[in-house]
Coordinates of C-alpha atoms and ligand atoms in Angstrom, one line a residue:
X1061 CA 93.1 -57.6 34.1
X1062 CA 89.1 -58.2 32.6
X1063 CA 86.7 -55.8 31.7
X1064 CA 89.7 -52.1 32.4
X1065 CA 89.8 -53.1 36.7
X1066 CA 92.6 -52.9 38.4
X1067 CA 93.1 -54.2 41.6
X1068 CA 94.2 -52.4 44.6
X1069 CA 96.1 -54.3 47.5
X1070 CA 98.1 -53.4 50.5
X1071 CA 98.6 -55.7 53.0
X1072 CA 99.0 -56.1 57.2
X1073 CA 101.9 -57.9 58.0
X1074 CA 102.0 -59.9 61.8
X1075 CA 105.5 -61.1 62.6
X1076 CA 105.9 -63.0 65.9
X1077 CA 109.6 -62.0 66.9
X1078 CA 111.9 -64.7 68.2
X1079 CA 112.7 -63.0 71.7
X1080 CA 113.0 -65.2 74.5
X1081 CA 109.8 -64.0 76.8
X1082 CA 106.9 -62.3 75.7
X1083 CA 105.8 -59.1 75.5
X1084 CA 105.2 -57.6 78.7
X1085 CA 106.2 -60.8 80.9
X1086 CA 108.7 -62.9 81.6
X1087 CA 107.1 -66.3 80.1
X1088 CA 109.5 -68.1 77.8
X1089 CA 108.2 -67.1 74.3
X1090 CA 108.1 -70.4 72.2
X1091 CA 105.5 -72.0 70.0
X1092 CA 103.8 -75.2 71.0
X1093 CA 103.9 -77.7 74.5
X1094 CA 101.2 -78.9 77.0
X1095 CA 98.4 -76.2 76.5
X1096 CA 99.0 -73.6 79.5
X1097 CA 101.4 -74.4 81.1
X1098 CA 103.5 -70.6 79.9
X1099 CA 101.2 -68.0 81.1
X1100 CA 101.6 -65.8 84.1
X1101 CA 99.3 -63.7 86.0
X1102 CA 100.9 -61.0 83.2
X1103 CA 99.9 -62.8 80.7
X1104 CA 96.2 -64.2 81.8
X1105 CA 95.2 -60.4 82.9
X1106 CA 95.1 -61.6 86.7
X1107 CA 93.9 -58.5 88.3
X1108 CA 96.5 -56.3 89.9
X1109 CA 98.8 -57.5 87.8
X1110 CA 101.4 -54.8 85.8
X1111 CA 103.3 -55.3 82.3
X1112 CA 106.8 -54.5 81.7
X1113 CA 107.7 -53.5 78.2
X1114 CA 110.7 -55.9 76.7
X1115 CA 112.9 -53.9 76.0
X1116 CA 114.4 -56.9 73.7
X1117 CA 111.0 -56.4 71.3
X1118 CA 112.0 -52.8 70.9
X1119 CA 115.6 -53.8 69.2
X1120 CA 114.2 -56.6 67.0
X1121 CA 111.0 -53.3 66.2
X1122 CA 114.0 -50.7 65.9
X1123 CA 116.3 -53.2 63.4
X1124 CA 112.9 -53.8 62.0
X1125 CA 112.3 -49.9 61.2
X1126 CA 116.2 -49.6 60.0
X1127 CA 115.8 -52.0 57.5
X1128 CA 113.0 -50.5 56.0
X1129 CA 114.0 -46.9 55.9
X1130 CA 112.0 -45.8 57.7
X1131 CA 111.4 -43.0 60.4
X1132 CA 112.4 -44.0 64.6
X1133 CA 109.0 -42.3 66.3
X1134 CA 111.5 -40.7 68.8
X1135 CA 108.1 -41.3 72.1
X1136 CA 105.0 -43.6 70.4
X1137 CA 102.7 -45.3 73.2
X1138 CA 101.0 -47.9 74.0
X1139 CA 96.8 -48.0 73.5
X1140 CA 94.1 -50.9 74.9
X1141 CA 92.6 -52.3 72.0
X1142 CA 88.9 -53.4 74.2
X1143 CA 87.3 -56.8 72.4
X1144 CA 85.9 -60.1 74.3
X1145 CA 87.0 -63.0 73.2
X1146 CA 87.3 -66.6 74.9
X1147 CA 91.3 -66.1 73.8
X1148 CA 91.7 -62.6 75.0
X1149 CA 92.0 -63.3 78.7
X1150 CA 92.1 -59.3 79.4
X1151 CA 90.1 -58.6 77.3
X1152 CA 92.1 -55.7 75.8
X1153 CA 94.6 -56.1 73.5
X1154 CA 97.9 -53.2 74.1
X1155 CA 98.8 -52.1 70.3
X1156 CA 100.2 -48.9 69.6
X1157 CA 98.3 -45.9 69.1
X1158 CA 98.3 -43.2 66.7
X1159 CA 102.1 -43.1 66.4
X1160 CA 103.7 -46.3 65.6
X1161 CA 107.5 -47.0 66.6
X1162 CA 107.9 -47.4 63.4
X1163 CA 106.7 -44.7 60.5
X1164 CA 107.1 -44.9 57.1
X1165 CA 109.5 -47.2 55.0
X1166 CA 109.5 -48.6 52.5
X1167 CA 110.1 -52.3 50.4
X1168 CA 111.6 -53.5 47.6
X1169 CA 110.0 -55.9 45.6
X1170 CA 108.9 -57.5 41.5
X1171 CA 106.4 -56.0 39.9
X1172 CA 104.1 -58.1 38.5
X1173 CA 104.7 -56.9 34.2
X1174 CA 100.6 -58.5 33.5
X1175 CA 99.9 -55.4 35.4
X1176 CA 102.6 -52.8 35.1
X1177 CA 102.7 -52.5 31.7
X1178 CA 107.2 -54.2 31.9
X1179 CA 109.1 -56.0 34.2
X1180 CA 111.5 -53.7 37.1
X1181 CA 111.0 -53.7 40.1
X1182 CA 108.7 -51.5 42.6
X1183 CA 109.2 -49.8 46.0
X1184 CA 106.0 -50.6 47.9
X1185 CA 105.5 -48.2 50.5
X1186 CA 105.2 -49.0 54.6
X1187 CA 102.7 -47.5 56.6
X1188 CA 103.8 -47.9 59.6
X1189 CA 104.6 -51.2 62.0
X1190 CA 103.7 -51.5 65.6
X1191 CA 104.5 -53.2 68.5
X1192 CA 101.6 -55.4 69.9
X1193 CA 100.8 -58.9 71.9
X1194 CA 99.1 -62.1 70.3
X1195 CA 96.9 -63.8 71.7
X1196 CA 95.9 -66.9 72.9
X1197 CA 95.2 -69.7 70.8
X1198 CA 91.2 -70.9 70.1
X1199 CA 90.9 -74.5 68.6
X1200 CA 87.6 -75.2 67.2
X1201 CA 85.3 -78.2 65.8
X1202 CA 87.5 -81.6 67.3
X1203 CA 84.3 -81.8 69.8
X1204 CA 80.7 -81.0 68.6
X1205 CA 80.0 -77.6 71.2
X1206 CA 83.8 -77.4 72.6
X1207 CA 86.1 -75.0 71.7
X1208 CA 90.0 -75.0 73.5
X1209 CA 92.3 -72.1 74.4
X1210 CA 95.7 -72.2 74.7
X1211 CA 97.6 -69.0 76.2
X1212 CA 100.6 -69.9 75.7
X1213 CA 100.5 -67.5 72.6
X1214 CA 98.8 -64.6 74.9
X1215 CA 101.1 -62.2 74.7
X1216 CA 104.0 -63.2 72.7
X1217 CA 105.1 -60.0 71.0
X1218 CA 104.4 -59.3 67.5
X1219 CA 104.8 -56.7 65.0
X1220 CA 102.2 -55.4 62.9
X1221 CA 103.4 -53.6 59.9
X1222 CA 101.3 -51.7 57.6
X1223 CA 101.7 -51.5 53.9
X1224 CA 100.4 -48.9 51.6
X1225 CA 98.0 -49.5 48.3
X1226 CA 100.8 -50.4 46.9
X1227 CA 100.0 -53.4 45.0
X1228 CA 98.1 -54.2 41.9
X1229 CA 97.9 -57.6 41.7
X1230 CA 97.8 -61.2 43.4
X1231 CA 101.3 -61.9 42.4
X1232 CA 102.6 -58.4 43.6
X1233 CA 101.3 -59.1 47.4
X1234 CA 102.3 -62.4 47.3
X1235 CA 106.0 -61.3 46.3
X1236 CA 105.9 -58.6 48.9
X1237 CA 104.8 -61.0 51.4
X1238 CA 107.7 -62.8 50.4
X1239 CA 110.2 -60.1 50.5
X1240 CA 109.0 -58.9 54.3
X1241 CA 109.5 -62.8 54.9
X1242 CA 112.6 -62.6 53.7
X1243 CA 114.0 -59.3 55.2
X1244 CA 112.5 -60.1 59.0
X1245 CA 114.6 -63.7 59.0
X1246 CA 117.6 -61.7 57.3
X1247 CA 117.5 -60.0 60.5
X1248 CA 116.9 -61.9 62.8
X1249 CA 114.0 -61.0 64.2
X1250 CA 111.4 -63.9 63.2
X1251 CA 111.7 -67.6 63.2
X1252 CA 110.0 -67.6 59.8
X1253 CA 108.0 -70.3 60.5
X1254 CA 104.8 -69.9 58.1
X1255 CA 103.2 -73.3 59.5
X1256 CA 103.4 -72.2 62.6
X1257 CA 102.5 -69.1 62.0
X1258 CA 105.4 -67.4 63.4
X1259 CA 103.9 -64.9 60.0
X1260 CA 100.5 -64.1 59.1
X1261 CA 99.1 -61.1 56.7
X1262 CA 94.8 -59.9 56.4
X1263 CA 94.8 -58.9 52.6
X1264 CA 93.2 -55.7 52.0
X1265 CA 92.2 -55.3 48.5
X1266 CA 89.5 -53.1 46.3
X1267 CA 89.0 -52.7 42.1
X1268 CA 88.8 -49.6 41.0
X1269 CA 88.5 -48.8 36.5
X1270 CA 91.9 -48.6 34.9
X1271 CA 92.4 -44.8 35.3
X1272 CA 90.3 -44.1 38.7
X1273 CA 92.0 -41.9 40.5
X1274 CA 89.8 -43.2 44.3
X1275 CA 89.7 -46.3 45.9
X1276 CA 86.5 -48.5 45.8
X1277 CA 85.4 -50.8 48.3
X1278 CA 88.0 -52.9 50.4
X1279 CA 87.2 -55.8 51.8
X1280 CA 89.9 -57.6 54.2
X1281 CA 90.2 -61.2 53.8
X1282 CA 91.9 -62.6 57.4
X1283 CA 94.6 -64.7 58.6
X1284 CA 96.3 -65.9 55.6
X1285 CA 99.3 -67.9 56.6
X1286 CA 101.1 -69.0 53.3
X1287 CA 102.0 -67.0 50.2
X1288 CA 100.2 -69.3 48.4
X1289 CA 96.6 -68.4 50.1
X1290 CA 97.5 -65.0 49.5
X1291 CA 97.7 -65.4 46.2
X1292 CA 94.1 -67.1 45.6
X1293 CA 92.4 -65.1 48.1
X1294 CA 92.7 -62.2 46.6
X1295 CA 92.4 -63.4 42.9
X1296 CA 89.1 -64.9 44.6
X1297 CA 88.5 -61.1 45.6
X1298 CA 89.1 -59.2 43.1
X1299 CA 86.7 -61.3 40.5
X1300 CA 83.5 -61.5 42.9
X1301 CA 84.6 -57.5 43.4
X1302 CA 84.1 -57.1 39.7
X1303 CA 81.5 -59.2 39.1
X1304 CA 79.3 -57.0 41.6
X1305 CA 80.1 -54.0 40.4
X1306 CA 79.4 -54.8 36.8
X1307 CA 76.1 -57.3 37.9
X1308 CA 75.1 -53.3 38.8
X1309 CA 75.6 -54.3 42.4
X1310 CA 77.4 -52.3 45.5
X1311 CA 79.6 -53.9 47.8
X1312 CA 80.2 -52.5 51.8
X1313 CA 83.4 -52.4 53.2
X1314 CA 83.6 -55.8 55.2
X1315 CA 86.0 -58.9 56.7
X1316 CA 85.9 -61.9 55.5
X1317 CA 87.4 -65.3 56.0
X1318 CA 89.1 -67.6 53.9
X1319 CA 88.8 -71.4 53.2
X1320 CA 91.9 -72.9 51.5
X1321 CA 89.6 -76.3 50.5
X1322 CA 87.2 -74.3 48.5
X1323 CA 90.1 -71.5 47.7
X1324 CA 87.0 -69.3 49.0
X1325 CA 86.6 -66.5 50.9
X1326 CA 83.6 -65.9 53.0
X1327 CA 82.4 -62.6 54.4
X1328 CA 82.5 -62.7 58.7
X1329 CA 80.9 -59.4 59.5
X1330 CA 80.4 -56.0 58.3
X1331 CA 82.9 -52.8 58.7
X1332 CA 79.6 -50.9 58.8
X1333 CA 78.2 -52.5 61.8
X1334 CA 82.1 -53.3 63.1
X1335 CA 82.5 -53.2 66.8
X1336 CA 84.0 -50.9 68.4
X1337 CA 86.8 -51.3 70.0
X1338 CA 87.3 -48.1 72.5
X1339 CA 90.2 -47.3 72.3
X1340 CA 92.6 -45.7 75.3
X1341 CA 96.1 -45.4 76.5
X1342 CA 97.3 -48.5 78.3
X1343 CA 98.0 -46.6 81.7
X1344 CA 100.7 -49.4 82.9
X1345 CA 102.6 -48.5 80.8
X1346 CA 104.9 -45.1 80.2
X1347 CA 105.5 -43.9 76.3
X1348 CA 107.8 -45.9 75.2
X1349 CA 111.3 -43.2 74.3
X1350 CA 113.6 -44.4 72.4
X1351 CA 116.8 -42.6 72.2
X1352 CA 119.4 -42.2 69.3
X1353 CA 122.4 -44.1 70.8
X1354 CA 119.3 -47.2 70.3
X1355 CA 119.0 -46.2 66.9
X1356 CA 122.3 -46.2 66.3
X1357 CA 122.7 -49.5 67.8
X1358 CA 120.0 -51.4 65.8
X1359 CA 121.5 -49.8 62.8
X1360 CA 125.1 -51.3 63.2
X1361 CA 123.1 -54.2 64.3
X1362 CA 122.3 -54.7 60.3
X1363 CA 124.0 -57.2 58.2
X1364 CA 124.2 -56.4 54.4
X1365 CA 120.7 -56.4 53.2
X1366 CA 119.3 -58.8 50.6
X1367 CA 118.6 -56.2 47.9
X1368 CA 122.4 -55.5 48.9
X1369 CA 123.5 -58.7 48.9
X1370 CA 121.2 -59.1 45.5
X1371 CA 122.7 -56.4 43.9
X1372 CA 127.0 -57.4 45.0
X1373 CA 126.3 -61.0 43.3
X1374 CA 125.1 -59.7 40.3
X1375 CA 128.2 -57.6 39.8
X1376 CA 130.0 -61.8 40.0
X1377 CA 128.5 -62.5 36.6
X1378 CA 125.2 -64.9 37.8
X1379 CA 122.1 -64.6 37.4
X1380 CA 119.4 -62.8 38.5
X1381 CA 117.9 -66.7 39.1
X1382 CA 120.3 -67.8 40.2
X1383 CA 121.0 -65.1 42.8
X1384 CA 117.6 -65.3 44.3
X1385 CA 118.3 -69.0 44.9
X1386 CA 121.1 -68.3 46.8
X1387 CA 119.6 -65.4 48.7
X1388 CA 116.4 -68.2 50.3
X1389 CA 117.6 -68.1 53.5
X1390 CA 120.6 -65.7 55.3
X1391 CA 122.0 -68.6 56.4
X1392 CA 122.7 -70.3 53.0
X1393 CA 123.5 -66.6 51.3
X1394 CA 126.3 -66.3 53.7
X1395 CA 127.8 -69.9 52.8
X1396 CA 127.7 -69.1 49.5
X1397 CA 129.7 -65.7 50.7
X1398 CA 132.5 -68.0 52.6
X1399 CA 132.4 -70.0 50.1
X1400 CA 133.1 -68.4 46.8
X1401 CA 135.6 -66.8 48.9
X1402 CA 137.6 -69.6 49.8
X1403 CA 137.4 -71.3 46.2
X1404 CA 137.7 -67.7 44.6
X1405 CA 135.9 -68.3 42.2
X1406 CA 132.5 -67.5 42.9
X1407 CA 130.6 -68.7 39.2
X1408 CA 131.8 -72.5 40.7
X1409 CA 130.7 -71.7 44.4
X1410 CA 127.0 -70.9 42.8
X1411 CA 127.4 -74.2 40.5
X1412 CA 128.2 -76.6 43.6
X1413 CA 126.2 -74.3 46.0
X1414 CA 122.6 -74.6 43.2
X1415 CA 123.7 -78.6 42.0
X1416 CA 125.8 -80.8 44.9
X1417 CA 124.9 -79.4 48.2
X1418 CA 121.4 -77.9 46.8
X1419 CA 120.7 -81.5 45.7
X1420 CA 121.8 -83.2 48.6
X1421 CA 120.4 -81.1 51.7
X1422 CA 117.1 -82.1 49.3
X1423 CA 117.7 -85.5 49.5
X1424 CA 118.5 -86.0 52.9
X1425 CA 115.6 -82.7 54.0
X1426 CA 118.5 -81.3 55.8
X1427 CA 119.5 -78.0 56.6
X1428 CA 123.3 -76.2 56.0
X1429 CA 123.8 -76.3 59.5
X1430 CA 124.2 -80.3 59.7
X1431 CA 125.8 -80.5 56.3
X1432 CA 129.0 -81.8 58.0
X1433 CA 132.1 -79.8 55.8
X1434 CA 132.0 -76.0 56.7
X1435 CA 132.6 -73.3 53.2
X1436 CA 136.5 -73.7 53.8
X1437 CA 136.5 -77.2 53.2
X1438 CA 134.4 -77.2 49.9
X1439 CA 136.2 -74.7 48.6
X1440 CA 139.6 -76.6 48.9
X1441 CA 137.7 -79.5 47.1
X1442 CA 136.3 -77.0 44.2
X1443 CA 139.8 -75.5 43.6
X1444 CA 141.3 -79.0 43.9
X1445 CA 139.0 -79.2 40.8
X1446 CA 139.5 -76.3 39.6
X1447 CA 142.9 -76.2 39.3
X1448 CA 142.4 -80.3 37.5
X1449 CA 144.1 -81.9 40.5
X1450 CA 141.3 -83.2 40.5
X1451 CA 138.5 -85.1 38.7
X1452 CA 134.6 -83.7 38.8
X1453 CA 132.7 -87.1 39.5
X1454 CA 135.3 -88.1 41.8
X1455 CA 135.5 -85.0 43.5
X1456 CA 131.3 -85.3 44.7
X1457 CA 131.5 -88.9 44.3
X1458 CA 134.4 -89.7 46.3
X1459 CA 135.7 -86.7 47.8
X1460 CA 132.6 -85.2 49.1
X1461 CA 130.9 -87.6 50.8
X1462 CA 135.0 -89.2 53.2
X1463 CA 134.8 -85.5 53.6
X1464 CA 131.5 -85.6 55.5
X1465 CA 132.2 -88.8 57.4
X1466 CA 134.9 -86.7 58.5
X1467 CA 137.8 -88.6 57.3
X1468 CA 139.2 -85.3 56.6
X1469 CA 140.2 -82.0 54.2
X1470 CA 140.5 -82.6 50.0
X1471 CA 143.7 -82.7 49.6
X1472 CA 143.9 -85.5 53.1
X1473 CA 141.6 -87.7 51.1
X1474 CA 142.3 -87.3 47.3
X1475 CA 145.4 -87.9 48.9
X1476 CA 145.2 -91.1 50.6
X1477 CA 142.8 -92.5 48.3
X1478 CA 145.5 -91.6 45.2
X1479 CA 143.2 -89.4 43.5
X1480 CA 145.2 -87.3 41.3
X1481 CA 144.7 -86.2 38.6
X1482 CA 147.3 -86.9 36.3
X1483 CA 149.5 -83.8 35.4
X1484 CA 152.1 -84.6 33.3
X1485 CA 150.0 -83.8 29.9
X1486 CA 152.8 -86.4 28.4
X1487 CA 150.9 -89.4 29.9
X1488 CA 147.8 -88.0 28.6
X1489 CA 148.8 -88.2 25.0
X1490 CA 150.9 -91.9 25.8
X1491 CA 146.6 -93.2 26.8
X1492 CA 145.3 -91.1 23.8
X1493 CA 147.9 -93.2 21.2
X1494 CA 147.0 -96.3 22.6
X1495 CA 143.7 -95.8 22.6
X1496 CA 144.4 -94.9 19.4
X1497 CA 146.1 -97.4 17.9
X1498 CA 143.6 -100.3 19.7
X1499 CA 140.5 -98.5 17.8
X1500 CA 142.0 -98.2 14.3
X1501 CA 138.2 -98.7 12.3
X1502 CA 136.9 -95.9 14.7
X1503 CA 139.9 -93.7 13.8
X1504 CA 139.1 -94.7 10.3
X1505 CA 135.1 -93.5 10.2
X1506 CA 136.4 -90.3 12.7
X1507 CA 138.4 -88.7 10.1
X1508 CA 135.8 -90.1 7.2
X1509 CA 133.3 -87.6 9.2
X1510 CA 132.1 -89.2 12.0
X1511 CA 132.4 -87.1 14.1
X1512 CA 130.1 -88.1 17.0
X1513 CA 132.5 -91.3 17.3
X1514 CA 134.6 -89.0 19.4
X1515 CA 133.1 -89.9 22.3
X1516 CA 133.3 -93.2 23.2
X1517 CA 137.7 -92.5 22.5
X1518 CA 137.5 -90.2 25.3
X1519 CA 135.5 -92.8 27.0
X1520 CA 138.2 -94.9 25.9
X1521 CA 140.4 -93.2 27.3
X1522 CA 139.2 -91.9 30.9
X1523 CA 138.5 -95.6 31.1
X1524 CA 142.2 -96.7 30.5
X1525 CA 143.1 -93.8 33.0
X1526 CA 141.0 -95.2 35.7
X1527 CA 139.6 -91.5 36.0
X1528 CA 142.8 -89.7 37.0
X1529 CA 143.0 -88.0 33.2
X1530 CA 141.7 -84.8 33.3
X1531 CA 138.9 -84.9 30.8
X1532 CA 139.5 -81.3 29.5
X1533 CA 143.4 -82.7 28.9
X1534 CA 142.3 -85.8 27.4
X1535 CA 139.6 -84.2 24.5
X1536 CA 141.9 -81.5 23.7
X1537 CA 144.8 -84.2 23.0
X1538 CA 142.8 -86.7 21.5
X1539 CA 141.7 -83.4 18.7
X1540 CA 145.6 -83.0 18.2
X1541 CA 146.6 -86.7 17.6
X1542 CA 143.5 -86.7 15.2
X1543 CA 144.3 -84.4 13.0
X1544 CA 147.8 -85.5 12.6
Ligands
ADP2622 P1 92.9 -51.2 59.6 O1 92.4 -51.8 58.5 O2 92.8 -51.1 60.4 O3 90.9 -50.9 59.5 P2 93.7 -48.8 58.0 O4 92.1 -48.3 57.0 O5 94.4 -47.9 57.6 O6 93.5 -49.9 58.6 O7 94.1 -49.9 56.6 C1 94.8 -50.7 57.1 C2 95.7 -51.5 55.2 O8 94.1 -51.5 54.3 C3 96.9 -50.7 54.8 O9 97.6 -52.1 54.3 C4 96.0 -50.2 53.2 O10 97.1 -50.4 52.3 C5 95.1 -51.6 53.0 N1 93.7 -50.3 52.4 C6 93.5 -49.1 52.7 N2 92.3 -48.8 51.2 C7 92.8 -49.7 50.8 C8 91.3 -50.1 49.1 N3 91.0 -49.5 49.0 N4 92.2 -51.0 48.8 C9 92.9 -51.7 49.3 N5 93.6 -52.1 50.4 C10 93.7 -50.9 51.0
MG2623 MG1 93.3 -54.1 59.7
ZN2624 ZN1 103.4 -64.2 81.6

């Protein structure tokens, strides 16, 4: 970084839990819909209404804690964080106090070689993850002098994951956010929909001279809901901090907002005279007690995690970028695993997933759930190609579309459409001999050294074989016959 500065970054990530109901009431937890419909006296904060803790949210946060390798607090408590805002009907947010249900833990993130002096993953520590509730949603600006409030979101369960200040560049921060997104969707506690705000983060950043041990003064950029915004906002902030310090100015701790249109941040309010939340223990909720059996249940519910899956897939001899793409979602990764098992060849399964399958999903804007072919069925098709019983072009262009149209299994379609490749080498030899005899000029030129004409002859043989000859065998036989 210029002028010998180093950035120090820590993210606070808010994750909406995909529980059936809200955090403290029975209202459905869902996105959108007619405003202010999914509300009740509890999430509206009407006097006398009493909250009841959603145990599904607790099970989810325990799963997260186990996935992060964190400590689970046997007892933690809820607190009221009080402030006034129109989208906060109770006048306070229920959150957790000094002890969070999840304490510590860590996440492996790709290190940024630009600031680490070398490639390789880093371990980003997690400070804590606590349960809290979301506020409603306000919208401003549609009409002058008017704002709208939708309380459907009020009381939706959140877990706030507070990261240690272990990140050193906007790239690392964005990769950390991505790794968390991958983890919470992988373990099934969040739908991961960033546009709908299911995952949002506050990015804390300060700068210091390289070699300094004390932290600089931090700014907190609120409410970033995309990986790109995290990167842009932090890059802007780092430059701003350096500029202020270099010009002899002083930085104040502050909260800032990010404007995606300009790529700039702007001051919200200073943290010096920050609001006093007058936080105090929530009298209407008992302490949150976690039993050892709840913890072991959460651990048992965990699937193989992305980091372990990555190591296993690398063991198949796949490249790091290929593996990263296969792990884009748990559905995709699980489909790959089943496909590799079904066809018995992980490399072939990988090339189909990243090739034809991805191409079709992208072109159709569809998901694997709607792909229409299960991994076992696709595995059978790949096996036919690997065994040279079916040509690759026919597999992609004819058999797969027919399978998706529900016309039967790969083998049935190959049989019915007469696509089976000629197994008999003698037939290939005959076809090659016939083509060589029909093209004496070209054969002469190849023998005189014009190798490039071989492809033409292969094409002629394939054409004569109506796509039913195995291309590799044709090449082999042609080479043999030409050296006779
Ligand atoms: P709050 O934001 O509620 O005041 P904390 O003081 O615990 O809470 O800080 C929360 C976040 O700020 C953490 O993610 C932490 O990593 C990060 N952080 C703390 N100090 C710094 C700093 N000097 N520079 C960058 N990030 C920091
Ligand atoms: Mg904060
Ligand atoms: Zn409610």
